[in-house]
Amino acid sequence: MSGNDAAFERALRIIPGGVSSPVRAFGSVGGSPVFIARAAGPYSYDVDGREYVDLVGSWGPALLGHAHPEVVAAVQAAAARGLSFGAPTVAEAELAEAISARVPLAQKVRLVSTGTEACMTAVRLARGATGRDLLVKFAGCYHGHSDALLAAAGSGLATGGLPGSAGVTAAATAQTLVVPYNDADAIRALFAERGGEIAAVITEPAAANMGIVPPEPGFNALLWELTAAHGALLIYDEVLTGFRVSASGWWGLEGGVEPDLFTFGKVVGGGMPLAALGGRAGLMDMLAPLGPVYQAGTLSGNPLATAAGIATLRLADAGVYERVDSASAQLSTEVSAAFTRAGVPHRLQRAGSLFSVFIGLESPVRDYATALRQDTGAFRAFFHAMLDAGVALPPSAYEAWFLSAAHDQHALDQVVSALPVAAAAAASALSSS
Ligand SMILES: *Cc1c(COP(=O)(O)O)cnc(C)c1O
């Protein structure tokens, strides 16, 4: 038995499904998850010593590649000074300033530990500030696993085939209204009917948890216009896109919209558990201890996590974004070409440097209902052929391929050379519908 199989058997005996987060379990692609022993730059290594070109990137955080020496050194230095104090540190203000410098609408910032907490808190703050109950989200957008936001929530749930989640009461989601993404008529109609009751619209300004589904031109501006006109708040969930698609996230890349609140995570923690929410000072000051909206966390603003975040943002300069953009442009073009040569109908979609492929679909995918029609069986065959060739893709057809500034030409060439065989595997697995 391989070390990997032994690791999985051991984990299965003591951890539900053997994993600490469900998509890692390979549920939608089959087979055993790869147990990682270490990672460096664009590569990860499993417990048997096998090397993979890693396109999981910790599901987003690894913008600089794995174990960047300067980030590791910053974390080691912080660790030597103490792991957690339960008291404020100067580093928290430094990281909050770095966030605000990139996204000036985040005049004040609160640090938390996960994207889930950031979104949950943003929603509570919006409800507290407006005195209204209703929350609007879009089908296929994921905002973490808090109860109110687990309605039609995209990748992890689509992957698991779960309709929502057991244990979330009808009451918890009754005040969450779900609208199709990119559906201007539906959101207009909803505001016309119930605008005065809506506390906030929360959106992924470029959707990346149902595969990549970019906003149609004017869609985010419409959300801003409607929320502003009806006294509701607009929450940009940039946990995935923030500090990844540009130095100032999707907000800076697209421009023209002024959301009330932002949530950040993934890249902002540089691989450590750290996330944040930010917005206008007057709004953010409604959080405890200044205001009536409660939020807290024993490990919030943890010194190791803030050190990793500060180092990551400091290193993520224009050159980093150029490298990620050009790696993404090159690889996405090669992926599409390989599928075309193998006769696999597909739709490749991009949002900045993020991209994903919908196998079996050819016209634009603009919402979740369409994304669900992709051929996940063909993706499964493609995924395993890539893995056999030493390329680790996210184990879900609903995820972006995560590139980093460490993916150099050699690593990209390794991925490209694996494509023909994998695309052929997808071709033979295409469901004949
Ligand atoms: C990953 C993600 C979250 C949740 O973040 P966690 O740190 O996993 O809790 C929220 N929103 C978006 C858009 C995400 O991609």
Coordinates of C-alpha atoms and ligand atoms in Angstrom, one line a residue:
M1 CA 0.0 0.0 0.0
S2 CA 1.3 3.4 -0.9
G3 CA 2.0 6.0 1.8
N4 CA -0.9 8.0 0.4
D5 CA -3.4 5.1 0.7
A6 CA -2.2 4.5 4.3
A7 CA -2.6 8.1 5.1
F8 CA -6.1 8.2 3.7
E9 CA -7.2 5.0 5.6
R10 CA -5.8 6.4 8.8
A11 CA -7.6 9.7 8.3
L12 CA -10.9 8.0 7.4
R13 CA -10.9 6.2 10.7
I14 CA -10.8 9.4 12.8
I15 CA -11.9 12.3 10.6
P16 CA -15.3 12.3 8.8
G17 CA -14.5 11.6 5.1
G18 CA -10.8 11.9 6.1
V19 CA -10.7 15.6 5.4
S20 CA -11.0 18.9 7.2
S21 CA -13.0 20.6 4.4
P22 CA -15.2 18.6 2.0
V23 CA -14.0 19.5 -1.5
R24 CA -10.6 18.0 -0.6
A25 CA -12.1 14.5 -0.5
F26 CA -12.2 14.1 -4.3
G27 CA -16.0 13.4 -4.0
S28 CA -16.8 14.6 -7.4
V29 CA -13.7 13.2 -9.3
G30 CA -13.5 9.9 -7.5
G31 CA -10.4 8.2 -6.1
S32 CA -8.3 9.0 -3.1
P33 CA -7.2 12.5 -2.2
V34 CA -3.5 13.3 -2.5
F35 CA -1.9 13.8 0.9
I36 CA 0.5 16.7 0.7
A37 CA 3.8 16.6 2.7
R38 CA 5.2 19.9 1.5
A39 CA 5.1 22.5 -1.2
A40 CA 7.5 25.0 -2.7
G41 CA 7.0 27.6 -5.5
P42 CA 4.7 26.0 -8.1
Y43 CA 5.1 22.5 -6.9
S44 CA 3.5 20.3 -4.2
Y45 CA 4.9 16.9 -3.0
D46 CA 2.8 14.1 -1.7
V47 CA 3.6 11.7 1.2
D48 CA 5.2 9.3 -1.3
G49 CA 7.5 12.0 -2.6
R50 CA 5.7 12.5 -5.9
E51 CA 5.9 16.0 -7.4
Y52 CA 2.9 17.8 -8.9
V53 CA 2.7 21.1 -10.6
D54 CA 0.1 22.6 -8.2
L55 CA -2.8 24.5 -9.6
V56 CA -4.8 24.3 -6.4
G57 CA -2.7 27.0 -4.7
S58 CA -4.5 26.3 -1.4
W59 CA -7.7 27.3 -3.3
G60 CA -6.5 30.8 -3.9
P61 CA -4.1 32.1 -1.2
A62 CA -0.8 31.0 -2.8
L63 CA -0.5 34.1 -5.2
L64 CA 3.3 34.1 -4.7
G65 CA 3.7 30.4 -5.0
H66 CA 4.1 28.1 -2.0
A67 CA 6.5 28.8 0.9
H68 CA 7.9 32.0 -0.4
P69 CA 11.1 32.5 1.6
E70 CA 10.3 36.0 2.7
V71 CA 6.8 35.1 3.9
V72 CA 8.1 32.0 5.7
A73 CA 10.8 34.2 7.3
A74 CA 8.3 36.8 8.4
V75 CA 6.1 34.0 10.0
Q76 CA 9.1 32.4 11.7
A77 CA 10.2 35.7 13.2
A78 CA 6.7 36.4 14.4
A79 CA 6.4 32.9 15.9
A80 CA 9.6 33.4 17.9
R81 CA 8.0 36.5 19.5
G82 CA 4.9 34.6 20.6
L83 CA 2.0 32.8 18.9
S84 CA -1.0 34.8 20.2
F85 CA -1.5 37.4 22.9
G86 CA -5.2 38.2 23.0
A87 CA -4.2 41.9 23.0
P88 CA -3.8 44.4 20.1
T89 CA -0.5 44.4 18.1
V90 CA 1.0 47.1 15.8
A91 CA 1.0 44.6 13.0
E92 CA -2.8 44.5 12.8
A93 CA -2.9 48.3 12.0
E94 CA -0.1 47.8 9.5
L95 CA -2.0 45.1 7.6
A96 CA -5.3 47.1 7.8
E97 CA -3.4 50.1 6.4
A98 CA -2.0 47.9 3.6
I99 CA -5.5 46.7 2.7
S100 CA -7.0 50.3 2.8
A101 CA -4.1 51.6 0.7
R102 CA -5.1 49.2 -2.1
V103 CA -8.9 49.5 -1.6
P104 CA -9.5 53.1 -0.3
L105 CA -13.2 52.5 0.1
A106 CA -12.2 50.2 3.0
Q107 CA -11.6 53.2 5.2
K108 CA -11.6 51.0 8.3
V109 CA -10.9 47.3 8.4
R110 CA -11.6 44.5 11.0
L111 CA -9.5 41.4 10.9
V112 CA -11.0 37.9 11.4
S113 CA -9.8 34.4 10.8
T114 CA -11.9 33.0 7.8
G115 CA -13.8 34.3 4.8
T116 CA -16.9 32.7 6.4
E117 CA -16.6 35.0 9.4
A118 CA -15.9 38.0 7.2
C119 CA -19.1 37.5 5.2
M120 CA -21.2 36.5 8.2
T121 CA -20.1 39.7 10.0
A122 CA -20.6 41.9 6.9
V123 CA -24.2 40.6 6.7
R124 CA -24.8 41.2 10.4
L125 CA -23.4 44.7 10.1
A126 CA -25.5 45.5 7.1
R127 CA -28.6 44.3 8.9
G128 CA -27.6 46.2 12.0
A129 CA -26.9 49.4 10.1
T130 CA -30.1 49.4 8.0
G131 CA -32.5 47.9 10.6
R132 CA -33.7 45.6 7.8
D133 CA -33.8 41.8 7.6
L134 CA -33.7 40.7 4.0
L135 CA -30.5 39.6 2.4
V136 CA -30.1 39.0 -1.4
K137 CA -27.5 36.6 -2.8
F138 CA -27.0 35.1 -6.2
A139 CA -27.3 31.4 -7.0
G140 CA -23.9 29.8 -7.4
C141 CA -22.1 32.4 -5.3
Y142 CA -20.3 31.1 -2.2
H143 CA -19.9 33.3 0.8
G144 CA -18.7 30.7 3.4
H145 CA -20.7 28.3 5.4
S146 CA -22.7 30.4 7.9
D147 CA -26.4 29.4 8.0
A148 CA -27.9 32.4 6.3
L149 CA -25.5 32.2 3.4
L150 CA -25.8 28.4 2.7
A151 CA -28.5 28.8 0.1
A152 CA -27.6 27.8 -3.5
A153 CA -24.0 28.3 -2.6
G154 CA -21.9 27.0 -5.5
S155 CA -18.9 24.8 -5.8
G156 CA -18.4 22.9 -2.6
L157 CA -22.1 22.1 -2.5
A158 CA -22.5 21.5 -6.2
T159 CA -19.5 19.2 -5.9
G160 CA -21.1 17.3 -3.0
G161 CA -24.4 17.2 -4.8
L162 CA -26.1 18.6 -1.7
P163 CA -29.2 20.8 -2.2
G164 CA -28.1 23.1 0.6
S165 CA -27.2 21.7 4.0
A166 CA -29.0 19.6 6.6
G167 CA -29.0 21.4 9.9
V168 CA -29.7 24.8 8.4
T169 CA -33.2 25.7 9.4
A170 CA -35.8 27.1 7.1
A171 CA -35.9 30.2 9.4
A172 CA -32.2 30.8 8.9
T173 CA -32.5 31.0 5.1
A174 CA -36.0 32.4 4.9
Q175 CA -34.7 35.9 4.9
T176 CA -32.1 35.1 2.2
L177 CA -33.5 35.7 -1.2
V178 CA -31.7 34.0 -4.0
V179 CA -31.6 35.5 -7.5
P180 CA -29.9 34.1 -10.7
Y181 CA -26.5 35.7 -11.3
N182 CA -26.3 38.2 -14.2
D183 CA -30.1 38.5 -14.3
A184 CA -30.8 42.2 -14.4
D185 CA -34.5 41.8 -14.8
A186 CA -34.8 39.5 -11.7
I187 CA -32.9 41.8 -9.4
R188 CA -34.8 44.9 -10.7
A189 CA -38.1 43.1 -10.1
L190 CA -37.0 42.0 -6.6
F191 CA -36.1 45.6 -5.6
A192 CA -39.3 46.9 -7.2
E193 CA -41.3 44.6 -5.0
R194 CA -39.3 44.5 -1.7
G195 CA -36.6 47.2 -2.0
G196 CA -37.6 48.8 1.3
E197 CA -37.0 45.5 3.3
I198 CA -33.6 44.7 1.8
A199 CA -30.6 45.2 4.1
A200 CA -28.0 44.2 1.6
V201 CA -27.0 42.5 -1.7
I202 CA -23.9 40.3 -1.3
T203 CA -22.2 39.3 -4.5
E204 CA -19.0 37.9 -5.8
P205 CA -18.3 40.8 -8.2
A206 CA -16.8 38.2 -10.6
A207 CA -18.2 34.8 -9.7
A208 CA -15.6 32.1 -9.1
N209 CA -17.3 29.4 -7.2
M210 CA -19.5 28.0 -9.9
G211 CA -16.6 27.9 -12.4
I212 CA -15.6 31.4 -13.6
V213 CA -18.7 33.4 -14.5
P214 CA -17.7 37.1 -15.1
P215 CA -20.3 39.8 -14.5
E216 CA -22.0 41.0 -17.7
P217 CA -21.2 44.6 -18.5
G218 CA -23.2 46.9 -16.2
F219 CA -24.4 44.2 -13.9
N220 CA -22.3 45.3 -10.8
A221 CA -23.2 48.9 -11.6
L222 CA -26.8 48.0 -11.6
L223 CA -26.4 46.4 -8.1
W224 CA -24.8 49.6 -6.9
E225 CA -27.6 51.7 -8.4
L226 CA -30.4 49.6 -7.0
T227 CA -29.0 49.2 -3.5
A228 CA -28.2 53.0 -3.3
A229 CA -31.6 54.0 -4.5
H230 CA -33.4 51.7 -2.0
G231 CA -31.2 52.4 1.1
A232 CA -29.7 48.9 1.0
L233 CA -26.0 48.1 1.2
L234 CA -23.8 46.5 -1.5
I235 CA -21.3 43.9 -0.2
Y236 CA -18.5 42.9 -2.5
D237 CA -17.2 39.5 -1.5
E238 CA -13.7 39.6 -2.7
V239 CA -12.4 36.7 -0.6
L240 CA -11.3 35.0 -3.7
T241 CA -10.7 37.8 -6.2
G242 CA -9.2 40.3 -3.7
F243 CA -5.5 41.0 -4.2
R244 CA -5.5 38.2 -6.8
V245 CA -7.0 39.5 -10.0
S246 CA -5.3 42.9 -9.5
A247 CA -3.6 44.8 -6.7
S248 CA -7.0 46.1 -5.7
G249 CA -9.0 43.1 -6.6
W250 CA -12.0 43.0 -8.9
W251 CA -13.2 46.3 -7.6
G252 CA -10.0 48.0 -8.9
L253 CA -10.0 46.0 -12.1
E254 CA -13.5 46.8 -13.2
G255 CA -14.0 50.2 -11.6
G256 CA -17.1 52.3 -11.6
V257 CA -18.8 50.8 -8.6
E258 CA -18.6 51.9 -4.9
P259 CA -19.6 49.1 -2.7
D260 CA -20.4 49.8 1.0
L261 CA -18.6 46.8 2.4
F262 CA -15.9 44.4 1.2
T263 CA -14.8 41.0 2.4
F264 CA -11.3 39.7 1.9
G265 CA -9.6 36.4 2.6
K266 CA -7.4 33.9 0.9
V267 CA -4.5 36.0 -0.5
V268 CA -4.7 38.5 2.3
G269 CA -3.6 35.9 4.8
G270 CA -0.8 34.7 2.6
G271 CA -1.7 31.0 3.5
M272 CA -2.5 31.6 7.1
P273 CA -6.0 31.8 8.6
L274 CA -6.8 35.4 8.2
A275 CA -9.6 37.3 6.5
A276 CA -11.0 40.9 6.8
L277 CA -14.0 43.1 6.2
G278 CA -13.8 46.8 5.4
G279 CA -15.9 49.7 4.5
R280 CA -16.8 53.3 5.2
A281 CA -15.6 54.5 8.7
G282 CA -19.0 55.4 9.9
L283 CA -20.4 52.0 8.9
M284 CA -17.5 50.0 10.3
D285 CA -17.7 51.9 13.6
M286 CA -21.0 50.3 14.2
L287 CA -19.1 47.1 15.1
A288 CA -18.4 46.4 18.8
P289 CA -16.8 47.9 20.8
L290 CA -17.9 51.3 19.3
G291 CA -21.2 50.2 18.1
P292 CA -24.1 47.7 18.7
V293 CA -23.1 45.0 16.1
Y294 CA -21.2 42.3 17.9
Q295 CA -18.2 40.5 16.5
A296 CA -15.2 38.9 18.2
G297 CA -12.5 36.3 17.8
T298 CA -9.9 34.8 20.2
L299 CA -7.4 34.4 17.4
S300 CA -8.5 37.4 15.2
G301 CA -5.5 39.4 14.0
N302 CA -3.2 36.5 15.0
P303 CA 0.4 37.7 14.9
L304 CA 1.6 34.8 12.6
A305 CA -1.3 35.4 10.2
T306 CA -0.8 39.2 10.1
A307 CA 2.9 38.7 9.5
A308 CA 2.1 36.4 6.5
G309 CA -0.5 38.9 5.2
I310 CA 1.8 41.9 5.5
A311 CA 4.7 40.1 3.8
T312 CA 2.4 38.8 1.0
L313 CA 0.9 42.2 0.2
R314 CA 4.3 43.8 0.3
L315 CA 5.7 41.3 -2.2
A316 CA 2.6 41.3 -4.4
D317 CA 3.9 44.2 -6.6
A318 CA 3.1 45.0 -10.3
G319 CA 5.6 42.4 -11.5
V320 CA 3.7 39.6 -9.6
Y321 CA 0.4 40.6 -11.2
E322 CA 2.0 40.7 -14.6
R323 CA 3.5 37.2 -14.2
V324 CA 0.2 35.7 -13.0
D325 CA -1.7 37.5 -15.8
S326 CA 0.6 36.2 -18.5
A327 CA 0.8 32.7 -17.1
S328 CA -3.0 32.6 -17.0
A329 CA -3.3 34.0 -20.6
Q330 CA -0.8 31.5 -21.9
L331 CA -2.2 28.4 -20.1
S332 CA -5.9 29.2 -20.7
T333 CA -5.2 29.5 -24.4
E334 CA -3.3 26.2 -24.5
V335 CA -6.1 24.4 -22.5
S336 CA -8.7 25.6 -25.0
A337 CA -6.6 24.6 -27.9
A338 CA -6.0 21.1 -26.5
F339 CA -9.7 20.5 -26.0
T340 CA -10.4 21.8 -29.5
R341 CA -7.8 19.5 -31.1
A342 CA -9.3 16.5 -29.1
G343 CA -12.8 17.4 -30.4
V344 CA -14.1 18.2 -26.9
P345 CA -16.8 20.9 -26.9
H346 CA -16.0 23.3 -24.1
R347 CA -16.3 26.8 -22.9
L348 CA -13.3 28.6 -21.4
Q349 CA -14.2 31.6 -19.2
R350 CA -11.9 34.2 -17.7
A351 CA -12.2 36.9 -15.1
G352 CA -8.9 38.7 -14.9
S353 CA -6.3 36.1 -14.2
L354 CA -8.9 33.5 -13.1
F355 CA -10.1 31.0 -15.6
S356 CA -12.0 27.7 -15.7
V357 CA -13.3 25.3 -18.4
F358 CA -16.9 24.1 -18.7
I359 CA -16.6 20.8 -20.6
G360 CA -19.6 20.0 -22.8
L361 CA -20.9 23.6 -23.0
E362 CA -20.2 26.0 -25.8
S363 CA -22.3 29.1 -25.4
P364 CA -21.5 31.6 -22.6
V365 CA -22.1 30.5 -19.1
R366 CA -23.7 33.4 -17.3
D367 CA -25.4 31.7 -14.4
Y368 CA -25.4 28.7 -12.1
A369 CA -28.2 26.8 -13.8
T370 CA -26.1 26.8 -17.0
A371 CA -22.9 25.9 -15.1
L372 CA -24.6 22.9 -13.7
R373 CA -25.1 21.5 -17.2
Q374 CA -21.3 20.9 -17.8
D375 CA -20.1 17.4 -18.2
T376 CA -18.6 16.5 -14.9
G377 CA -17.9 12.9 -16.0
A378 CA -15.6 14.2 -18.7
F379 CA -13.9 16.5 -16.2
R380 CA -13.4 13.5 -13.9
A381 CA -11.5 11.7 -16.7
F382 CA -9.5 14.8 -17.6
F383 CA -8.7 15.5 -13.9
H384 CA -7.2 12.0 -13.3
A385 CA -5.2 12.0 -16.5
M386 CA -3.7 15.3 -15.5
L387 CA -3.0 14.0 -12.0
D388 CA -1.3 10.9 -13.4
A389 CA 0.9 13.2 -15.5
G390 CA 1.9 15.1 -12.3
V391 CA -0.5 18.1 -12.5
A392 CA -2.7 18.7 -9.5
L393 CA -5.9 20.6 -10.6
P394 CA -8.6 21.6 -8.0
P395 CA -10.7 18.4 -7.7
S396 CA -13.9 20.0 -8.9
A397 CA -15.2 21.2 -12.2
Y398 CA -16.6 24.3 -10.5
E399 CA -13.3 25.8 -9.5
A400 CA -10.8 28.1 -11.0
W401 CA -7.3 26.9 -11.9
F402 CA -5.1 28.8 -9.5
L403 CA -1.8 30.1 -10.9
S404 CA 0.9 31.9 -9.0
A405 CA 3.8 34.2 -9.8
A406 CA 6.0 31.1 -9.2
H407 CA 4.6 29.3 -12.2
D408 CA 7.5 29.8 -14.5
Q409 CA 7.8 28.7 -18.1
H410 CA 9.1 25.3 -17.1
A411 CA 6.1 24.6 -14.8
L412 CA 3.7 25.9 -17.5
D413 CA 5.4 23.6 -20.1
Q414 CA 4.9 20.6 -17.8
V415 CA 1.1 21.4 -17.6
V416 CA 0.9 22.0 -21.4
S417 CA 2.6 18.7 -22.2
A418 CA 0.0 16.8 -20.0
L419 CA -2.9 18.4 -21.9
P420 CA -3.2 16.2 -25.1
V421 CA -3.6 12.9 -23.3
A422 CA -5.9 14.4 -20.7
A423 CA -8.1 16.1 -23.3
A424 CA -8.3 12.7 -25.2
A425 CA -9.4 11.1 -22.0
A426 CA -12.1 13.7 -21.6
A427 CA -13.1 13.1 -25.3
S428 CA -13.7 9.4 -24.7
A429 CA -15.6 10.1 -21.4
L430 CA -17.9 12.7 -22.9
S431 CA -21.5 11.7 -22.1
S432 CA -23.4 11.0 -25.3
S433 CA -26.5 13.1 -24.7
Ligands
LIG1 C1 -13.4 30.9 0.0 C2 -14.5 31.8 -0.1 C3 -15.2 32.2 1.1 C4 -15.0 31.5 2.4 O1 -13.8 31.7 3.0 P1 -13.2 30.6 4.1 O2 -12.0 31.2 4.5 O3 -13.1 29.3 3.3 O4 -14.3 30.6 5.1 C5 -16.1 33.2 1.0 N1 -16.4 33.9 -0.1 C6 -15.7 33.5 -1.3 C7 -16.0 34.3 -2.5 C8 -14.8 32.5 -1.3 O5 -14.2 32.1 -2.4

